[in-house]
Coordinates of C-alpha atoms in Angstrom, one line a residue:
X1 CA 105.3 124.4 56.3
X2 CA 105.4 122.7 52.8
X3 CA 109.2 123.2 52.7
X4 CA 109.1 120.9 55.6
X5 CA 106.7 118.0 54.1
X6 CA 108.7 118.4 51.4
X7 CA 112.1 117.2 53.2
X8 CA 109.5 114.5 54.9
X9 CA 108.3 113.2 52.2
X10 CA 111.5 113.2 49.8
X11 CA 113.8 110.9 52.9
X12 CA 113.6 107.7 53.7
X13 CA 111.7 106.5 57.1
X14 CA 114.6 103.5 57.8
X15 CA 117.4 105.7 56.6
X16 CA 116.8 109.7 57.5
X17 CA 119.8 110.4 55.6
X18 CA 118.6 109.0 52.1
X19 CA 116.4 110.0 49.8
X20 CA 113.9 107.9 48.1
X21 CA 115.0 107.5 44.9
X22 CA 114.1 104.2 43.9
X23 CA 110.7 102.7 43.3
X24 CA 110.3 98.4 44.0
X25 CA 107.8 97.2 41.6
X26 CA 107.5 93.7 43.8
X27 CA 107.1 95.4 47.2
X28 CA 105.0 99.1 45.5
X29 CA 106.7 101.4 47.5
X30 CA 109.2 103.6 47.3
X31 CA 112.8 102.7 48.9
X32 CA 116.4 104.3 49.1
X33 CA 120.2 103.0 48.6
X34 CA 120.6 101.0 51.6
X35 CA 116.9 99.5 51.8
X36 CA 118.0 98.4 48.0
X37 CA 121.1 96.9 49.0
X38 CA 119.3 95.3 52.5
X39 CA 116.3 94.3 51.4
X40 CA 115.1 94.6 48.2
X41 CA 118.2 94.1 45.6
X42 CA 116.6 90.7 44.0
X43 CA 113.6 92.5 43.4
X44 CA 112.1 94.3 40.6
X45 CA 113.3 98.1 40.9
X46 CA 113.7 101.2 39.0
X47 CA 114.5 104.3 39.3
X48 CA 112.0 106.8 40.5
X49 CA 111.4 109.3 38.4
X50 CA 111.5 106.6 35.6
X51 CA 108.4 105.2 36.5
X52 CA 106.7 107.7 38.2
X53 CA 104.6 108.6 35.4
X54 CA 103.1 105.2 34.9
X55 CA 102.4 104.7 38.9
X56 CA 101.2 107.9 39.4
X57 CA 97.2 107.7 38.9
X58 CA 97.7 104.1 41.1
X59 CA 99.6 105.6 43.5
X60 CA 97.0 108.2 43.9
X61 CA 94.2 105.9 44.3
X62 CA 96.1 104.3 47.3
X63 CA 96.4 107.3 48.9
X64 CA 92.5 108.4 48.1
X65 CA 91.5 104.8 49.5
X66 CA 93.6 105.9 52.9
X67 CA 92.1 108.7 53.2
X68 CA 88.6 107.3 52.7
X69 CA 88.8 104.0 55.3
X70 CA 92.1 104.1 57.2
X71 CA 92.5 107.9 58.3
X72 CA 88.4 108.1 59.7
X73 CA 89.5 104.9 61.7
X74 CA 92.5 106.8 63.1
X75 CA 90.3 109.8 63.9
X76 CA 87.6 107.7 65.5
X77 CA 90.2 105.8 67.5
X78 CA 91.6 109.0 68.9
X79 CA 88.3 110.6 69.6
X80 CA 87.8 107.3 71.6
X81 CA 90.8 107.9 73.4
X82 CA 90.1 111.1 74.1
X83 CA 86.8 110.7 75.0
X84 CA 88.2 108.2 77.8
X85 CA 91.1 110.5 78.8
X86 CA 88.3 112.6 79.9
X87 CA 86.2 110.1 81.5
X88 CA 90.2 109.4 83.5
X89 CA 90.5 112.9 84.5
X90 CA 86.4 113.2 85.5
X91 CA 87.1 110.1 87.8
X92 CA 89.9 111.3 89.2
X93 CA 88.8 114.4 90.0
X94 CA 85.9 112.6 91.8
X95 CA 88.2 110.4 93.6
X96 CA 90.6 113.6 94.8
X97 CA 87.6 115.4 95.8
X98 CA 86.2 112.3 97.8
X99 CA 90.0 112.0 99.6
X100 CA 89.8 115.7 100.3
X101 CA 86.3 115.1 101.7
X102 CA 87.6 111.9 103.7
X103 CA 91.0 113.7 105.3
X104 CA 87.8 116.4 106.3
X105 CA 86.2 113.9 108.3
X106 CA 88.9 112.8 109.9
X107 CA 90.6 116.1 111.2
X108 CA 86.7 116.8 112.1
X109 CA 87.0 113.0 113.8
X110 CA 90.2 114.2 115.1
X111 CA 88.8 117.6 116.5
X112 CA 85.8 116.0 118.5
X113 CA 88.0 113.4 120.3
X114 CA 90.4 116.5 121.3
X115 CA 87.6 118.8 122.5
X116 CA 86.4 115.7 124.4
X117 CA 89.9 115.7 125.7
X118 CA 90.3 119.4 126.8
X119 CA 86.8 119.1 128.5
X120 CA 88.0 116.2 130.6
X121 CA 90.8 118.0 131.3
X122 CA 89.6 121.6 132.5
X123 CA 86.4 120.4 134.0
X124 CA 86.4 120.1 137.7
X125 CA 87.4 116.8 139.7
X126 CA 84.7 118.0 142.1
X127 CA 81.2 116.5 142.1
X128 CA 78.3 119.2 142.1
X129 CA 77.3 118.5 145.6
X130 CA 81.1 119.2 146.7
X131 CA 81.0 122.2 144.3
X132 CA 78.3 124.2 145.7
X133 CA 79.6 123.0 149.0
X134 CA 82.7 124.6 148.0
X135 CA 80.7 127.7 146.9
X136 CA 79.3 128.6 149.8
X137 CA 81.9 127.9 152.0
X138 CA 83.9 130.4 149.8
X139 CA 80.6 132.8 150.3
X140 CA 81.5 132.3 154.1
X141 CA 85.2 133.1 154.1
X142 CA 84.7 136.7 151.9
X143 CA 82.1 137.7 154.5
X144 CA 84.4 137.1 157.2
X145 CA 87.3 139.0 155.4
X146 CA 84.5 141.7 155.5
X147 CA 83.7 141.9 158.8
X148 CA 87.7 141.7 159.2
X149 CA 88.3 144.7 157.3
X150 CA 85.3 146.2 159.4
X151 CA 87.0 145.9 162.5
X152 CA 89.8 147.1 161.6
X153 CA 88.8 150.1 160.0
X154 CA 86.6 151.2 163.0
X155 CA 87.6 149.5 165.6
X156 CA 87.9 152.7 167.4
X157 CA 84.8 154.3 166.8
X158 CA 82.5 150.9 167.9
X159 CA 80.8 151.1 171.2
X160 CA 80.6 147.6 173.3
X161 CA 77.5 146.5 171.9
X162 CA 78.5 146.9 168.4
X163 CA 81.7 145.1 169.4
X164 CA 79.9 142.0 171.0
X165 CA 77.8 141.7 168.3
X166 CA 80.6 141.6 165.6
X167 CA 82.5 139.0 167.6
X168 CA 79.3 136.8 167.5
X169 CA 79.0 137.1 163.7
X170 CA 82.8 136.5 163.5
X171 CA 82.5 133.2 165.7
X172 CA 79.5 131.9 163.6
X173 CA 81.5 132.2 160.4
X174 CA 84.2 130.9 161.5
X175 CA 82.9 127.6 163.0
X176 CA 81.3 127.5 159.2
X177 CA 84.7 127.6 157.4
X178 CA 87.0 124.4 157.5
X179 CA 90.9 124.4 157.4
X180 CA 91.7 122.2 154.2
X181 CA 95.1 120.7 153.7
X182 CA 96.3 122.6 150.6
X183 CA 97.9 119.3 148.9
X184 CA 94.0 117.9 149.1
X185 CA 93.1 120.7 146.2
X186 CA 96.0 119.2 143.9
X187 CA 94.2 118.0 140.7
X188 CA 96.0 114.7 139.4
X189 CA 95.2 114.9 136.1
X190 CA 97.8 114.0 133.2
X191 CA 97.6 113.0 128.9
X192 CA 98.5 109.3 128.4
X193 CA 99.9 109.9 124.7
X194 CA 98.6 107.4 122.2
X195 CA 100.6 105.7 120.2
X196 CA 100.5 107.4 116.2
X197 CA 99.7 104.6 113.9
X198 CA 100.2 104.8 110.2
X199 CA 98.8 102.0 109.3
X200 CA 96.1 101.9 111.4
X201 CA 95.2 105.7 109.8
X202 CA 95.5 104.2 106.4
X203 CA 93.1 101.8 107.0
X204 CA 90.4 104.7 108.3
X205 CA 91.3 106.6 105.6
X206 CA 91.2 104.0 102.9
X207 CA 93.2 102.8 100.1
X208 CA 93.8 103.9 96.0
X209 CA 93.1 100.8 94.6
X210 CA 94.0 100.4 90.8
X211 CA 92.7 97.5 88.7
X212 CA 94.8 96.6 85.8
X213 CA 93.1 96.3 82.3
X214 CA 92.9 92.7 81.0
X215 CA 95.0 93.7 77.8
X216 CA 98.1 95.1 79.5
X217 CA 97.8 91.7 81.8
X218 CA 100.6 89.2 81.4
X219 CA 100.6 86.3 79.7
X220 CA 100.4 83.6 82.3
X221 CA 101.5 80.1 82.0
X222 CA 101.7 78.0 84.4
X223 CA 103.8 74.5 85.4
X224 CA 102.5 70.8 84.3
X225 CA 101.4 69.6 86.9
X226 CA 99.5 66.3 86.9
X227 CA 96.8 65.9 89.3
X228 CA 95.9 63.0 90.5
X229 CA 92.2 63.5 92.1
X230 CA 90.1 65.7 93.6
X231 CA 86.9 65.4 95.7
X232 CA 84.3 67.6 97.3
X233 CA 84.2 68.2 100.6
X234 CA 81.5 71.0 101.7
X235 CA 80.0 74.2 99.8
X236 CA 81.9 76.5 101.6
X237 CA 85.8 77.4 101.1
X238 CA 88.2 75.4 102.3
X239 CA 90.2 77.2 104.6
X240 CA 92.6 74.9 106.1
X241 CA 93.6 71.0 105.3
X242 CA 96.3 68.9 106.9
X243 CA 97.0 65.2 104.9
X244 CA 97.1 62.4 107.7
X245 CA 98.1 59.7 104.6
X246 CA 98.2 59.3 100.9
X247 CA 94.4 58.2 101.2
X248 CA 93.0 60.4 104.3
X249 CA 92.9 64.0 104.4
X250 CA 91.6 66.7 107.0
X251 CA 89.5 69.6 105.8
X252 CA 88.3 72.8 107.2
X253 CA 85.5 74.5 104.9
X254 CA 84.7 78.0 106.2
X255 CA 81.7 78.1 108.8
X256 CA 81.7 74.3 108.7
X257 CA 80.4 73.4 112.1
X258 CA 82.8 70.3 111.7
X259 CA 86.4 69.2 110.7
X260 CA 86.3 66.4 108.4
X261 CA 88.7 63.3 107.6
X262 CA 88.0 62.1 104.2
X263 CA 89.5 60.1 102.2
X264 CA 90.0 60.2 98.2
X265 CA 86.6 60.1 96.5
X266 CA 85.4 62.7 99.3
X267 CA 83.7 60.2 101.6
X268 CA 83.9 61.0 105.3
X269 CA 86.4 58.8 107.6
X270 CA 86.1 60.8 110.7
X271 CA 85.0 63.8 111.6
X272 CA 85.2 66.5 114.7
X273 CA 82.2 68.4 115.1
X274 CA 82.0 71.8 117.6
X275 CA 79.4 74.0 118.6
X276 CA 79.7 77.8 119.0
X277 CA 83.5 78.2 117.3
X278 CA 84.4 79.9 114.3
X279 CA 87.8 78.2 113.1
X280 CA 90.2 80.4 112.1
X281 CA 92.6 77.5 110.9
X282 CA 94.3 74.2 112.2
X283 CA 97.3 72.4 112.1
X284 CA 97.7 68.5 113.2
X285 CA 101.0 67.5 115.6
X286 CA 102.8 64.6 114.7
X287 CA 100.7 62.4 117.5
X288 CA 97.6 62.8 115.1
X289 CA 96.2 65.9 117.9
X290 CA 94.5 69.2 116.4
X291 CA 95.7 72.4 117.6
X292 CA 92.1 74.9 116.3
X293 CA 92.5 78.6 116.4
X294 CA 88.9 79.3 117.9
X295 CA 88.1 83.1 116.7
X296 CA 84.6 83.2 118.5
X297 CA 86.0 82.4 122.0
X298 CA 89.8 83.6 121.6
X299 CA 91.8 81.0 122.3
X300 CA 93.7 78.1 121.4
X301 CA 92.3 74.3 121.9
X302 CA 93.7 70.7 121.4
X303 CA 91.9 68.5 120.3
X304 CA 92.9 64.9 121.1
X305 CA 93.2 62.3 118.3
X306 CA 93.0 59.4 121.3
X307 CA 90.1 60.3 123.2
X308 CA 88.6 62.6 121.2
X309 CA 88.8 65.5 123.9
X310 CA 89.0 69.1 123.8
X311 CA 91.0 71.4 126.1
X312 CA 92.4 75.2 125.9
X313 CA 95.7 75.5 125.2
X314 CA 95.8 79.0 125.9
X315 CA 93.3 81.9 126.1
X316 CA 94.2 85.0 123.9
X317 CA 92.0 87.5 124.8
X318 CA 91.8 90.3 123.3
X319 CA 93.7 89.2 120.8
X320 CA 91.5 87.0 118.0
X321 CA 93.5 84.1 116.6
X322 CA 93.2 84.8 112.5
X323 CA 95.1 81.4 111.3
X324 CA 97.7 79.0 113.2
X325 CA 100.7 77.5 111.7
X326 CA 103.6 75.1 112.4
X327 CA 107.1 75.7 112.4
X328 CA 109.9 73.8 111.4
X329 CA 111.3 73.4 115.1
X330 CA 107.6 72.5 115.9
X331 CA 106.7 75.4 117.1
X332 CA 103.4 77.6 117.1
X333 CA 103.2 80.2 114.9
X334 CA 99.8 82.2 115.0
X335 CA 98.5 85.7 113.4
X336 CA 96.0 87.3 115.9
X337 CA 94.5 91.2 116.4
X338 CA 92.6 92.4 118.9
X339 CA 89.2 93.3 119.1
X340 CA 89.6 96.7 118.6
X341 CA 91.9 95.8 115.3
X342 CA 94.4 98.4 116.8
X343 CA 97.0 96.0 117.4
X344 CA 98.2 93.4 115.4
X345 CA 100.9 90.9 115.9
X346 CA 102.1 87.2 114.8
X347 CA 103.2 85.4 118.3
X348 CA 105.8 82.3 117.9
X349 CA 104.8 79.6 120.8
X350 CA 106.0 76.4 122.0
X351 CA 103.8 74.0 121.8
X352 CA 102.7 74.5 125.2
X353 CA 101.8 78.2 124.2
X354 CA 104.6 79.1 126.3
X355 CA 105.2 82.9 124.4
X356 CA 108.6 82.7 122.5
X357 CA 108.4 85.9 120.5
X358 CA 106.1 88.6 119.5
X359 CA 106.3 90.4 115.9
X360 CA 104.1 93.2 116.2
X361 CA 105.9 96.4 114.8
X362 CA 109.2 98.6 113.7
X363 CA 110.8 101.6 115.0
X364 CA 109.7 104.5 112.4
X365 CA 112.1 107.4 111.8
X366 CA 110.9 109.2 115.0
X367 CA 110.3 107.4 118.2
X368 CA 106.1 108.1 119.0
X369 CA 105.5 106.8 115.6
X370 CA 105.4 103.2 115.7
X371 CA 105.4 101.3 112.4
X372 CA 103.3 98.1 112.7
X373 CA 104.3 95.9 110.9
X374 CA 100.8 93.6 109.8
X375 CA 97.3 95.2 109.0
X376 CA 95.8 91.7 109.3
X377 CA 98.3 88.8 109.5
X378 CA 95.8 85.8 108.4
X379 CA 98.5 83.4 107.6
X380 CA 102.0 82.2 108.2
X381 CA 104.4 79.7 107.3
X382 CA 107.9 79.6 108.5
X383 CA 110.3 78.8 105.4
X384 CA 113.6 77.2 105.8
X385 CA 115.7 79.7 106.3
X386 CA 113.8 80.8 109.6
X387 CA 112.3 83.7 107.7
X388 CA 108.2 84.0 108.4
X389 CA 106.4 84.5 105.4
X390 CA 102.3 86.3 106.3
X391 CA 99.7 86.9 103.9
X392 CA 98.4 90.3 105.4
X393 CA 95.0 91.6 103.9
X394 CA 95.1 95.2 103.4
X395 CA 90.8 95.2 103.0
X396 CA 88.3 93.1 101.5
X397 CA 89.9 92.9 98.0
X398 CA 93.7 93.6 98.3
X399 CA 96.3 92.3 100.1
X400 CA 100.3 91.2 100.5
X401 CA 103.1 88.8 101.3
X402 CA 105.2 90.2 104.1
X403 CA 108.7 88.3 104.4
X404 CA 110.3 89.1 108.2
X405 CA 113.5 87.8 109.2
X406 CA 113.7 85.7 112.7
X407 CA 114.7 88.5 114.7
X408 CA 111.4 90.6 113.6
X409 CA 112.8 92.5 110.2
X410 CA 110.6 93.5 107.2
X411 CA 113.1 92.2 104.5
X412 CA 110.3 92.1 101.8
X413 CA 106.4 93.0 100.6
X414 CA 105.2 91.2 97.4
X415 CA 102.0 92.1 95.7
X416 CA 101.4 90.0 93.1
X417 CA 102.0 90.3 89.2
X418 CA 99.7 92.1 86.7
X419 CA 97.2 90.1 86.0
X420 CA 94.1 91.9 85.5
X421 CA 92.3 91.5 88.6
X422 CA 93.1 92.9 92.2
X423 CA 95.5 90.6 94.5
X424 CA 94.4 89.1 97.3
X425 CA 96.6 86.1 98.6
X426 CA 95.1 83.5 100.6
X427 CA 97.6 80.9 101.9
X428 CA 101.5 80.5 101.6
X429 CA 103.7 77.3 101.9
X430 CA 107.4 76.8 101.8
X431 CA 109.6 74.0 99.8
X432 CA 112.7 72.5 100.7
X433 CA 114.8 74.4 98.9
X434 CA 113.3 78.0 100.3
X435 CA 110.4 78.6 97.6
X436 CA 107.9 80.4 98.7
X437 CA 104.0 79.0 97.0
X438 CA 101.8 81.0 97.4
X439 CA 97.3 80.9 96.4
X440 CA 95.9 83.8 94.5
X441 CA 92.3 82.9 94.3
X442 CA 91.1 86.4 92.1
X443 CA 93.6 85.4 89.0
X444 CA 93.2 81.7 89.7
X445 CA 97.3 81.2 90.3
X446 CA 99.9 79.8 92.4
X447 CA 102.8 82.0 92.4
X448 CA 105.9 80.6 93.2
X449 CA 108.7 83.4 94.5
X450 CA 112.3 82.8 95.5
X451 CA 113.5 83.0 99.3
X452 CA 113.8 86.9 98.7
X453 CA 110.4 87.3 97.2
X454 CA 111.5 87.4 93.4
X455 CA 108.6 86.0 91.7
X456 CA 110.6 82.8 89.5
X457 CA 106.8 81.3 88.2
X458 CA 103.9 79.9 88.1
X459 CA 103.1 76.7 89.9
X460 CA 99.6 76.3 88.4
X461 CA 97.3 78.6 86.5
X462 CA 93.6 78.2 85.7
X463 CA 93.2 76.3 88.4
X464 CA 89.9 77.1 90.9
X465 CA 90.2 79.6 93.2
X466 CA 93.3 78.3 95.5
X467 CA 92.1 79.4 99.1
X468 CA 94.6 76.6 101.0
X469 CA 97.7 75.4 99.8
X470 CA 99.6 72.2 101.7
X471 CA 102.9 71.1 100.6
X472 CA 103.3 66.9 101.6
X473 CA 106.4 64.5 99.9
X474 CA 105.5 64.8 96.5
X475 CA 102.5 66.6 96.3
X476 CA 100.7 69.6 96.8
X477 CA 97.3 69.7 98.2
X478 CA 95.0 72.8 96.9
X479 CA 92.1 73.9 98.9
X480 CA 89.3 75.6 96.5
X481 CA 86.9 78.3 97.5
X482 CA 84.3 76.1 95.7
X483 CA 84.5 73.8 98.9
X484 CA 86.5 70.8 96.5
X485 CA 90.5 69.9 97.0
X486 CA 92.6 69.2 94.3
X487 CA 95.9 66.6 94.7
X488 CA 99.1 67.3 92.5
X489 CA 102.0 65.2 91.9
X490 CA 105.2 67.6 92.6
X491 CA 108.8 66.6 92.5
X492 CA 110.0 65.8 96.1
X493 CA 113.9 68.1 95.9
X494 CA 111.3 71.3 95.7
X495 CA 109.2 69.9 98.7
X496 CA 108.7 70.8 102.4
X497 CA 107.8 68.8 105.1
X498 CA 104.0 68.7 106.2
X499 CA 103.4 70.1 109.2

């Protein structure tokens, strides 16, 4: 053991293949050939042993003074550490435990609903009444096999009285047995297969979410962007906003009981007030209309810029409308799951709400496992090379971008950068040259990815909780969760046009 701190201690840390040999009065520390002849060969050296002497008793109270202050902060550190490994492998030990104890309940889940299955399988299609019916008449036949039997065994032996009195209990049990058409007895029972749904599974099961610590974060730095104003509209989120001009705006807040037209100091122009809706998002035609995704009464409505009047476009029951989005071609493009939340799909209309396509899922490796492709597809924008772009929430604090080709293909899922705090996107846009932008309200970011979800940038940091984006000619309109919206100047080549 000393033989080897002696080789450590006698090379150089730089240059394992030199001793130190050479002592740097300038620097104080000990060096070799090369780091004389890299970094040290203006300076005041000597040789070692030379002055090894005279440096000794200093040297020595450098090392004392590291052993007294810098090695108990070492050991304290890595105590610390250890202390928290622990803590880690405690936690996680808890959280295994707590899985095990969650894939329990399900296969107990799992077990009730196929006992429940089984019983409706081998119970009888037969009411009780027809049951005990059944019973007796069955009573009936084996005493008249009896009597049969009787007959036949002593048949010779009976005297006529015996035999007359036979027949009249054979007639009687006959005229109480029926002939029943054998095909009547057929039970039509068969197992409709469910579908096996990963996802859906996951989401009963529940998720490993891991938060990242705010030291290993990224350094995020977003683009100048100037804004030009900003105004409060309602204490609530703003969900969804539409710019009618350069002074006029439409707002959504969430559970607003209205959709207001304000201009740029906040003040209300016009407004469209509903009663028992729930507005899942809106988007405003070229004609000035409204199409609302109503979530409380499923369906569609258009709201008339003229007249003021309100008509369904389309009912979607059972489906709930979750956000409504324009495409390029003017087309509908809306994110809806059904009450149950066992399906979910993103539907592309015409603007009649004629159906054009359904996104709902992909083959999986074996064909009775269906792979869906949303867990909750809140919002959509169509970019401009046709793909769609969703933000699907995975619970109440994650989520994801899903990019999908035309035809229905999962090209791409993007969650978010390390930034310290969980990702949750709220809206996405789409520029003019196939950027994606898209609001992450829990780091306070706009992300900005390339048409194959590269993240490229950030459009805007430390800005308030994005929870709507809008991309217009030259600017960018930002929705807040605080209920305010924020206008940006943006260069028109990296813009989209406003739906």
């Amino acid at each position: 053991m000393a033989g080897q701190i002696d080789n450590l201690i006698s090379v150089c840390s730089f240059h394992p293949e030199e001793e130190l040999d050479h002592y740097c009065k300038t620097c104080e520390r000990a060096l070799c050939e090369e780091c004389i002849k890299l970094d040290h060969r203006d300076h005041d050296w000597y040789k070692l042993k030379k002055v090894a002497q005279d440096i000794k008793d200093s040297a020595s109270d450098k090392i004392t003074e590291i052993i007294n202050q810098e090695i108990p902060k070492i050991e304290s550190n890595l105590k610390a550490i250890a202390e928290v490994e622990e803590k880690n492998k405690e936690a996680k030990t808890e959280k295994i435990n707590r899985i095990k104890h969650r894939e329990n309940e399900l296969i107990a889940a799992v077990k009730v609903i196929s006992d429940s299955l089984i019983k409706d399988v081998t119970e009888s299609r037969f009411s009780e009444g027809e049951q005990h019916a059944k019973s007796e008449e069955d009573k009936n036949i084996a005493s008249l096999q009896s009597l049969v039997a009787y007959y036949n065994e002593n048949k010779q032996s009976l005297d006529g009285v015996a035999i007359l009195r036979l027949q009249e209990k054979i007639r009687i049990l006959l005229s109480r047995v029926r002939m029943h058409d054998p095909l009547r007895s057929e039970d039509h029972v068969d197992f409709d297969e469910g579908q096996i749904d990963i996802h859906s599974l996951e989401r009963m099961f529940g998720l490993v979410v891991r938060e990242s610590s705010q030291n290993l974060a990224v350094d995020i730095e977003g683009t100048t962007l100037t804004e030009q104003f900003n105004f409060q509209v309602t204490a609530n989120p703003i969900t969804s906003l539409s710019e009618k001009s350069l002074e006029q705006t439409w707002v959504y807040g969430r559970n607003d009981k209205e959709i207001k037209l304000c201009n740029t100091d906040g003040g209300v122009v016009r407004k469209f007030e509903f009663g028992d809706t729930v507005i899942r998002g809106f988007v405003r035609l070229d004609n000035g209309d409204i199409i609302i995704a109503d979530g409380v009464n499923r369906v569609l409505s258009r709201w008339s810029n003229k007249d003021g009047d309100i008509k369904t476009l389309t009912n979607l029951s059972p489906f709930e409308p979750l956000g409504v989005a324009l495409s390029h071609r003017k087309e509908l493009l809306v994110g809806m799951k059904d009450r149950f939340n066992t399906r979910r799909i993103v539907q592309r209309m015409a603007i009649n709400a004629r159906v054009l396509h359904t996104y709902e899922y992909e083959e999986g490796h074996r064909e009775w496992i269906k792979y869906y492709l949303f867990n909750s597809p809140d919002r959509v924008a169509e970019n401009f090379n046709r793909d769609l772009c969703v933000v699907d929430s995975l619970s109440r604090n994650t989520g994801r971008l899903l990019i999908i080709s035309e035809a229905g293909k999962l090209r791409v899922i993007y969650e978010g950068q390390n930034l310290g705090r969980m990702f949750k996107p709220s809206d996405v846009c789409c520029s003019k040259n196939s950027e994606i932008i898209l609001g992450d309200p829990r780091n306070n970011a706009v992300h900005v990815l390339d048409k194959d979800g590269t993240f490229q940038r950030f459009l805007l940091t430390d800005c308030s909780y994005p929870s709507a984006l809008r991309l217009t000619p030259n600017r960018i309109l930002m929705g807040s969760e605080n209920g305010s919206v924020h206008v940006f100047e943006y260069e028109e080549s990296n813009q989209s046009n406003d739906e």
